[in-house]
Each structure stands twice: as structure tokens, then as C-alpha cells.
XYZ file of N, CA and C in Angstrom:
522
model
N 114.345 -157.457 -133.046
C 114.018 -156.465 -132.129
C 115.201 -156.761 -131.067
N 115.663 -157.640 -130.514
C 116.400 -157.710 -129.498
C 117.665 -156.816 -129.733
N 117.973 -157.206 -131.097
C 119.180 -156.480 -131.699
C 118.711 -154.771 -131.614
N 117.568 -154.216 -131.735
C 116.918 -153.007 -131.917
C 117.021 -152.611 -130.363
N 116.633 -153.615 -129.895
C 116.445 -153.365 -128.500
C 117.444 -153.000 -127.665
N 118.734 -154.136 -128.214
C 120.009 -153.864 -127.565
C 120.511 -152.508 -128.414
N 120.823 -152.017 -129.510
C 120.663 -150.965 -130.350
C 120.509 -149.692 -129.271
N 119.160 -149.917 -128.817
C 118.821 -148.776 -128.225
C 119.370 -148.377 -126.685
N 119.440 -149.507 -126.259
C 120.381 -149.406 -125.031
C 121.559 -148.904 -125.298
N 122.319 -149.356 -126.457
C 123.360 -148.982 -126.396
C 123.486 -147.389 -126.800
N 122.371 -147.052 -127.730
C 122.356 -145.734 -127.975
C 122.027 -144.782 -126.629
N 121.141 -145.262 -125.868
C 121.056 -144.473 -124.924
C 122.042 -144.172 -123.734
N 122.631 -145.459 -123.565
C 124.054 -145.337 -122.570
C 125.147 -144.959 -123.312
N 125.141 -144.885 -124.574
C 126.223 -143.453 -125.638
C 125.856 -142.466 -124.805
N 124.119 -141.925 -125.242
C 124.279 -140.597 -125.207
C 124.583 -140.185 -123.788
N 124.269 -140.880 -123.025
C 124.373 -140.864 -121.488
C 125.848 -140.691 -120.995
N 126.735 -141.132 -121.492
C 127.957 -141.529 -121.296
C 128.682 -139.848 -122.249
N 128.046 -140.075 -123.169
C 128.265 -138.538 -123.959
C 128.149 -137.328 -122.934
N 126.957 -137.232 -122.643
C 126.618 -136.166 -121.939
C 126.907 -136.050 -120.862
N 127.783 -136.916 -119.967
C 128.295 -136.975 -118.680
C 129.890 -136.690 -119.294
N 130.149 -137.108 -120.421
C 131.363 -136.461 -120.739
C 131.689 -135.346 -121.422
N 130.488 -134.349 -122.117
C 130.303 -133.378 -122.439
C 130.703 -132.468 -120.918
N 129.737 -132.798 -119.910
C 129.617 -132.375 -118.860
C 130.866 -132.109 -118.327
N 131.713 -133.168 -117.962
C 133.110 -133.423 -117.175
C 133.608 -132.444 -118.081
N 133.735 -132.445 -119.745
C 134.646 -131.305 -120.205
C 134.388 -130.030 -119.980
N 133.168 -129.498 -120.173
C 132.719 -128.507 -119.617
C 133.294 -127.962 -117.964
N 133.037 -128.993 -117.229
C 133.514 -128.954 -115.972
C 135.204 -128.721 -115.739
N 135.572 -129.701 -116.628
C 137.529 -129.224 -116.969
C 137.628 -128.048 -117.402
N 137.024 -127.679 -118.604
C 137.072 -126.252 -119.356
C 137.021 -125.216 -117.941
N 135.987 -124.971 -117.340
C 135.723 -124.176 -116.303
C 136.738 -124.451 -115.331
N 136.938 -125.332 -115.041
C 138.201 -125.240 -113.727
C 139.403 -125.239 -114.265
N 139.732 -125.602 -115.483
C 140.810 -124.858 -116.163
C 141.022 -123.202 -116.591
N 139.820 -122.635 -116.710
C 139.866 -121.346 -116.808
C 139.895 -120.696 -115.501
N 139.136 -120.911 -114.511
C 139.439 -120.552 -113.244
C 140.585 -120.733 -112.615
N 141.545 -121.984 -112.825
C 142.248 -122.110 -112.673
C 143.860 -120.588 -112.938
N 143.404 -120.946 -114.350
C 144.485 -119.950 -115.304
C 144.071 -118.458 -114.547
N 142.578 -118.236 -114.308
C 142.376 -116.622 -113.771
C 143.105 -116.729 -112.631
N 143.356 -117.565 -111.670
C 143.720 -117.207 -110.380
C 145.365 -117.363 -110.202
N 145.622 -118.191 -111.087
C 147.057 -118.256 -111.432
C 147.759 -116.531 -111.754
N 147.117 -116.037 -113.201
C 146.826 -114.940 -113.448
C 146.851 -113.560 -112.652
N 145.647 -113.999 -111.802
C 145.899 -112.891 -110.362
C 146.768 -113.023 -109.554
N 147.049 -114.294 -109.298
C 148.040 -114.421 -108.368
C 149.470 -113.841 -108.921
N 150.060 -113.846 -110.009
C 151.077 -113.401 -110.799
C 151.510 -112.126 -110.807
N 150.053 -111.820 -111.472
C 149.714 -109.989 -111.942
C 149.582 -109.331 -110.886
N 148.360 -109.715 -109.861
C 148.447 -108.670 -108.729
C 148.655 -109.102 -107.213
N 148.484 -110.361 -106.664
C 148.587 -110.741 -105.683
C 149.969 -111.149 -105.304
N 150.963 -111.491 -106.367
C 152.187 -111.433 -105.847
C 153.034 -109.942 -105.740
N 152.542 -109.148 -106.538
C 153.141 -107.883 -106.126
C 152.755 -107.383 -104.999
N 151.390 -107.300 -104.727
C 151.039 -106.993 -103.426
C 151.603 -107.764 -101.947
N 152.017 -109.329 -102.294
C 152.397 -110.058 -101.237
C 154.211 -109.189 -101.302
N 154.635 -109.197 -102.241
C 156.242 -108.358 -102.452
C 155.894 -107.191 -101.512
N 155.118 -105.933 -101.643
C 154.948 -104.709 -101.257
C 154.931 -105.003 -99.509
N 154.298 -105.934 -99.374
C 153.808 -106.332 -97.566
C 155.237 -106.982 -97.110
N 155.501 -107.897 -97.884
C 157.086 -108.391 -97.650
C 158.264 -107.197 -97.450
N 158.317 -106.190 -97.924
C 159.013 -104.884 -98.377
C 159.611 -104.229 -96.978
N 160.514 -104.909 -96.614
C 161.005 -104.184 -95.498
C 161.717 -102.981 -95.592
N 161.542 -101.939 -96.578
C 161.622 -101.068 -96.632
C 163.214 -100.815 -97.461
N 163.896 -101.948 -97.896
C 164.845 -102.523 -98.511
C 165.276 -100.863 -99.973
N 164.389 -100.763 -100.561
C 165.040 -99.787 -101.207
C 164.943 -98.533 -100.792
N 163.799 -97.932 -100.034
C 164.229 -96.965 -99.501
C 165.245 -96.694 -98.920
N 165.746 -97.628 -98.057
C 166.884 -98.016 -97.027
C 168.012 -97.578 -98.168
N 168.041 -98.458 -99.263
C 169.210 -98.480 -100.109
C 169.227 -97.095 -101.090
N 168.241 -96.721 -101.335
C 167.999 -95.111 -101.521
C 168.649 -93.951 -100.491
N 168.385 -94.181 -99.509
C 169.096 -93.366 -98.426
C 170.577 -93.391 -98.341
N 170.482 -94.989 -98.407
C 171.982 -94.857 -97.977
C 172.969 -94.364 -99.427
N 172.265 -95.008 -100.519
C 173.234 -94.335 -101.404
C 173.295 -92.918 -101.758
N 172.103 -92.188 -101.416
C 172.166 -91.019 -101.267
C 173.200 -90.158 -100.416
N 173.039 -90.721 -99.298
C 174.112 -90.510 -98.245
C 175.493 -90.287 -98.753
N 175.963 -91.581 -99.568
C 177.014 -91.752 -100.030
C 177.588 -90.696 -101.179
N 176.297 -90.500 -102.251
C 176.724 -89.595 -103.153
C 176.871 -87.956 -102.341
N 176.340 -87.848 -101.497
C 176.603 -86.661 -100.851
C 177.601 -86.360 -100.154
N 178.250 -87.364 -99.497
C 179.686 -87.319 -98.947
C 180.251 -87.508 -99.916
N 180.356 -87.890 -100.784
C 181.252 -87.683 -101.825
C 181.461 -86.534 -102.515
N 180.038 -85.853 -102.937
C 180.037 -84.440 -103.331
C 180.968 -83.656 -102.190
N 180.506 -83.639 -101.218
C 181.213 -82.554 -100.369
C 182.595 -82.853 -100.377
N 183.247 -84.205 -100.279
C 184.444 -84.510 -100.310
C 185.016 -83.743 -101.574
N 184.645 -83.830 -102.416
C 185.255 -83.184 -103.672
C 184.987 -81.821 -103.491
N 183.976 -81.269 -102.696
C 183.957 -79.513 -102.686
C 185.071 -79.407 -101.572
N 185.339 -79.825 -100.491
C 186.027 -79.784 -100.008
C 187.811 -79.959 -100.443
N 187.893 -80.490 -101.054
C 189.348 -80.612 -101.838
C 189.643 -79.681 -102.761
N 188.500 -79.284 -103.543
C 188.663 -78.061 -104.519
C 188.938 -76.688 -103.563
N 188.047 -76.825 -102.365
C 188.000 -75.649 -101.242
C 189.641 -75.714 -100.844
N 190.029 -76.500 -100.050
C 191.238 -76.677 -99.796
C 192.467 -76.234 -100.529
N 192.468 -77.074 -102.149
C 193.278 -76.670 -103.101
C 193.325 -74.900 -103.097
N 192.307 -74.346 -103.418
C 191.990 -72.918 -103.551
C 192.779 -72.146 -102.501
N 192.546 -72.691 -101.192
C 193.133 -72.226 -99.780
C 194.652 -72.203 -99.957
N 195.136 -73.411 -100.763
C 196.960 -73.390 -100.722
C 197.251 -72.685 -101.560
N 196.435 -72.713 -102.955
C 196.964 -71.669 -103.809
C 196.773 -70.339 -103.447
N 195.834 -69.910 -102.915
C 195.951 -68.522 -102.073
C 197.117 -68.290 -101.186
N 197.265 -69.040 -100.497
C 198.591 -69.223 -99.502
C 200.031 -69.022 -100.234
N 199.862 -69.760 -101.530
C 201.280 -69.656 -101.781
C 201.290 -68.304 -103.021
N 200.268 -67.805 -103.334
C 200.406 -66.348 -104.432
C 200.626 -65.164 -103.307
N 200.115 -65.895 -101.678
C 200.590 -64.944 -100.657
C 201.703 -64.786 -99.873
N 202.453 -65.678 -100.141
C 203.813 -65.894 -99.423
C 204.593 -64.574 -99.638
N 205.141 -64.003 -98.589
C 205.929 -63.119 -98.490
C 206.760 -63.009 -97.169
N 207.986 -63.390 -97.630
C 209.021 -63.244 -96.818
C 209.444 -62.486 -95.558
N 209.360 -60.934 -96.148
C 209.987 -60.218 -95.326
C 208.809 -59.673 -94.415
N 207.523 -59.733 -94.865
C 206.690 -59.739 -94.113
C 206.728 -60.582 -92.781
N 206.479 -62.206 -93.287
C 206.797 -63.199 -92.225
C 208.151 -63.273 -91.131
N 208.966 -62.612 -91.840
C 210.401 -62.151 -91.080
C 209.755 -61.192 -89.837
N 209.313 -60.122 -90.342
C 208.988 -59.192 -89.818
C 207.853 -59.373 -88.583
N 206.807 -60.038 -88.943
C 205.676 -60.658 -88.008
C 206.745 -61.676 -86.609
N 207.385 -62.541 -87.205
C 208.018 -63.420 -86.503
C 208.982 -62.401 -85.365
N 209.488 -61.244 -85.837
C 210.236 -61.141 -84.854
C 209.357 -60.121 -83.625
N 208.714 -59.346 -84.510
C 207.830 -58.971 -83.862
C 206.961 -59.722 -82.710
N 206.665 -61.014 -82.857
C 206.080 -61.976 -81.891
C 207.302 -62.473 -81.123
N 208.140 -62.538 -81.080
C 209.002 -62.897 -80.279
C 210.438 -61.786 -79.988
N 209.898 -60.586 -80.090
C 210.963 -59.926 -79.581
C 212.015 -59.821 -78.615
N 211.424 -60.392 -77.946
C 212.382 -60.633 -76.526
C 213.410 -61.668 -77.201
N 213.367 -62.554 -77.902
C 214.471 -63.273 -78.378
C 215.002 -62.566 -79.522
N 214.736 -61.539 -80.472
C 215.294 -60.953 -81.415
C 215.726 -59.688 -80.910
N 215.620 -59.256 -79.898
C 216.251 -58.045 -79.343
C 217.459 -57.778 -79.286
N 218.346 -56.842 -79.235
C 219.725 -57.026 -78.894
C 219.596 -56.861 -77.560
N 220.942 -57.757 -77.268
C 221.106 -58.047 -75.776
C 221.921 -56.520 -74.946
N 222.117 -56.542 -73.487
C 222.865 -55.404 -73.544
C 224.042 -55.391 -73.701
N 224.783 -54.289 -73.885
C 226.135 -54.106 -73.902
C 227.087 -54.496 -73.179
N 228.012 -55.116 -73.752
C 229.361 -55.677 -72.674
C 229.730 -54.563 -71.836
N 230.317 -54.834 -70.884
C 230.788 -53.698 -70.197
C 232.099 -54.035 -69.950
N 233.186 -53.134 -69.846
C 234.557 -53.402 -70.048
C 235.071 -53.696 -68.359
N 235.406 -54.905 -68.301
C 235.891 -55.477 -66.749
C 237.266 -55.562 -66.462
N 237.869 -54.333 -66.012
C 239.328 -54.460 -65.712
C 240.001 -55.474 -65.285
N 240.980 -56.013 -65.324
C 241.516 -56.887 -64.996
C 242.487 -56.448 -63.934
N 243.098 -57.370 -62.779
C 243.708 -56.514 -61.646
C 244.916 -55.724 -62.056
N 244.912 -54.702 -61.643
C 245.946 -53.830 -61.960
C 245.747 -52.885 -63.187
N 244.882 -53.186 -63.921
C 244.722 -52.360 -65.026
C 244.296 -50.676 -65.003
N 244.820 -50.320 -65.465
C 244.378 -48.715 -65.198
C 243.303 -47.921 -66.185
N 242.692 -48.888 -66.942
C 241.895 -48.538 -67.989
C 240.869 -48.786 -67.482
N 239.536 -48.140 -67.260
C 238.345 -48.381 -66.894
C 236.913 -48.196 -67.770
N 237.128 -47.790 -68.769
C 236.161 -47.729 -69.576
C 236.818 -47.269 -71.092
N 235.607 -48.171 -71.944
C 236.232 -47.933 -73.502
C 235.378 -47.892 -74.158
N 235.111 -46.947 -75.395
C 234.235 -46.553 -76.465
C 234.950 -46.243 -77.622
N 233.946 -46.344 -78.663
C 234.443 -46.196 -80.014
C 233.868 -44.621 -80.490
N 234.721 -44.152 -81.250
C 234.848 -42.633 -81.708
C 233.530 -42.664 -82.726
N 233.103 -43.649 -83.628
C 231.992 -43.541 -84.552
C 231.602 -45.069 -84.746
N 230.760 -45.241 -85.395
C 230.302 -46.488 -86.360
C 231.076 -47.574 -86.748
N 232.074 -46.730 -87.222
C 233.136 -47.547 -87.755
C 233.964 -48.748 -87.001
N 233.886 -48.133 -85.758
C 234.300 -49.402 -84.809
C 233.869 -50.485 -84.289
N 232.735 -50.836 -85.176
C 231.911 -51.903 -84.820
C 232.656 -53.522 -85.455
N 232.466 -54.129 -84.799
C 232.925 -55.584 -84.819
C 232.889 -55.770 -86.538
N 232.146 -55.577 -87.605
C 232.003 -56.650 -88.655
C 233.027 -55.533 -89.622
N 232.787 -54.187 -89.517
C 233.664 -53.193 -90.403
C 235.550 -53.143 -89.678
N 235.421 -53.638 -88.625
C 236.565 -53.787 -88.016
C 237.526 -54.797 -88.560
N 236.556 -56.113 -88.608
C 237.344 -57.183 -88.636
C 237.582 -57.146 -90.528
N 236.861 -56.434 -91.661
C 237.086 -56.126 -92.848
C 238.174 -55.294 -92.780
N 238.446 -54.141 -92.158
C 239.541 -53.521 -92.344
C 240.878 -53.637 -91.834
N 240.776 -54.559 -90.999
C 242.216 -54.956 -90.587
C 242.780 -56.631 -90.462
N 243.872 -57.013 -90.094
C 244.050 -58.235 -90.071
C 242.907 -58.722 -88.620
N 243.371 -60.150 -88.405
C 242.687 -60.932 -87.335
C 242.941 -60.318 -85.902
N 244.373 -60.130 -85.949
C 244.838 -59.883 -84.730
C 244.845 -58.519 -84.252
N 244.887 -57.482 -85.238
C 244.669 -55.960 -85.010
C 243.257 -55.366 -84.282
N 243.920 -54.533 -83.577
C 242.520 -53.799 -82.691
C 241.491 -52.752 -83.759
N 240.413 -52.403 -83.457
C 239.761 -51.838 -84.430
C 240.366 -50.081 -84.597
N 239.987 -49.316 -85.173
C 240.667 -48.123 -85.683
C 239.728 -47.286 -84.599
N 240.233 -46.319 -83.712
C 239.832 -45.240 -83.434
C 238.885 -45.469 -82.237
N 239.652 -46.594 -81.184
C 239.008 -47.217 -80.102
C 239.967 -46.203 -78.825
N 239.226 -45.330 -77.829
C 239.304 -44.577 -76.909
C 239.488 -45.323 -75.784
N 239.984 -44.803 -74.978
C 240.161 -45.698 -73.348
C 239.981 -44.444 -72.447
N 239.325 -44.789 -71.380
C 238.780 -43.775 -70.178
C 240.039 -44.333 -69.137
N 240.937 -43.728 -68.839
C 242.174 -43.963 -67.887
C 241.306 -43.803 -66.093
N 241.802 -44.554 -65.270
C 241.563 -44.543 -64.162
C 241.602 -43.232 -63.775
N 242.761 -42.333 -63.934
C 243.095 -40.920 -63.339
C 241.956 -39.993 -64.165
N 241.271 -40.267 -64.880
C 240.003 -39.479 -65.554
C 240.698 -38.756 -66.871
N 241.782 -39.062 -67.522
C 242.383 -38.328 -68.677
C 241.843 -39.663 -69.718
N 241.299 -38.422 -70.838
C 240.460 -39.227 -72.285
C 241.841 -39.316 -73.134
N 242.238 -40.365 -73.708
C 243.377 -40.310 -74.476
C 243.180 -41.882 -75.397
N 243.905 -41.609 -76.814
C 243.708 -42.489 -77.666
C 244.796 -43.184 -77.520
N 244.379 -44.779 -77.620
C 245.436 -45.964 -77.284
C 246.460 -46.064 -78.283
N 247.699 -46.327 -77.860
C 248.646 -46.234 -78.527
C 248.692 -47.576 -79.385
N 248.197 -48.326 -79.182
C 248.204 -49.886 -80.156
C 246.753 -50.000 -80.962
N 245.928 -48.644 -81.097
C 244.948 -48.875 -81.724
C 244.901 -47.415 -82.409
N 246.140 -46.820 -82.833
C 246.095 -45.531 -83.499
C 245.455 -45.495 -85.001
N 245.141 -44.237 -85.201
C 244.542 -44.319 -86.401
C 245.555 -44.097 -87.760
N 245.505 -45.027 -88.861
C 246.895 -45.141 -89.359
C 246.166 -44.177 -90.728
N 245.499 -43.684 -90.814
C 244.755 -43.045 -92.083
C 245.549 -41.646 -92.075
């Protein structure tokens, strides 16, 4: 009997401890499941919400900055192409004669011929007026016509007495 009583005591203690162990295991499994559910919720839902809350507009700011950069680069490219087209158009429209004419018209006071030089007689000089009989007496053709020291052909002088005579040193050799 004692052995039987001892056996029943042990059996009751075993059953009690087994029930406590099953209960502890079930609580552990429930706690483990709750923990896993909490961790899952944290990493899947809450963390995303936390990041959204902490997001200070980084992506929106980066998006705006990069769009501004792209817009500036596209405008730069367009400006380069427009500039190159303008230069190409200017090269095609170069006209030296019209530019020369426009320059001479803009600065006509610089490019207009000066007043004619008047004859200034020297002391005792009887000649008071000098004129050419034709355009053949202009300086370039007269220089081509003769030597450097030779006077132009067809040069006439008006003497102080009022007579019109051909100068002896510039007679027409033709």
C-alpha cells in the first residue's frame, strides 16, 4: 500500500506538473505567437508608417532638385542649338559690300571726302589759281602717266593779271 500510495502521490504530482508544463508551454506558444505577430506588424506596417512620419520630404526635395537640373540641362542644350543656328544664319548672311556700305553710311563724316586743297601762292608768285582741264589730272592717273617728278598733263594756271594760260612746265606731250 505504501508503495501504491506513494505511486498515486507521484502520479498526481506528475499529472499536476505535466498540466503546469502544458499550460506553460501553451502560454509560451501564445506569447511566441503574439511576439511574432507584433514583430511582423512592426516590420510590415508600423516601420513604414514611422519612416513616413520621419520623412522630411527628402524624396520630394530630391525629385524637385533633379527635375530642376534636368530642365536646366535641356534649356542649355536648346540654347546651344539656337546659338549655333544663329551663328550659322549669320555666316550665311555675311555680305562684305553691304557691310562696307552700312559702315560708310553710319560714319559718313569720317568717310566723306575732305574739302579741296586751295592753292596758296608763295611770296611774289604770280599764279593765284590752279585747275585741271579734265579728270585725267587726278593724282593716281597722273602718277601712272609719268615719272615721279613730272607734273600732271593738262594743268592750267590763272595768273594774277587775269590771263588763262597753259603752264610751260606741264604742256601736253600728246
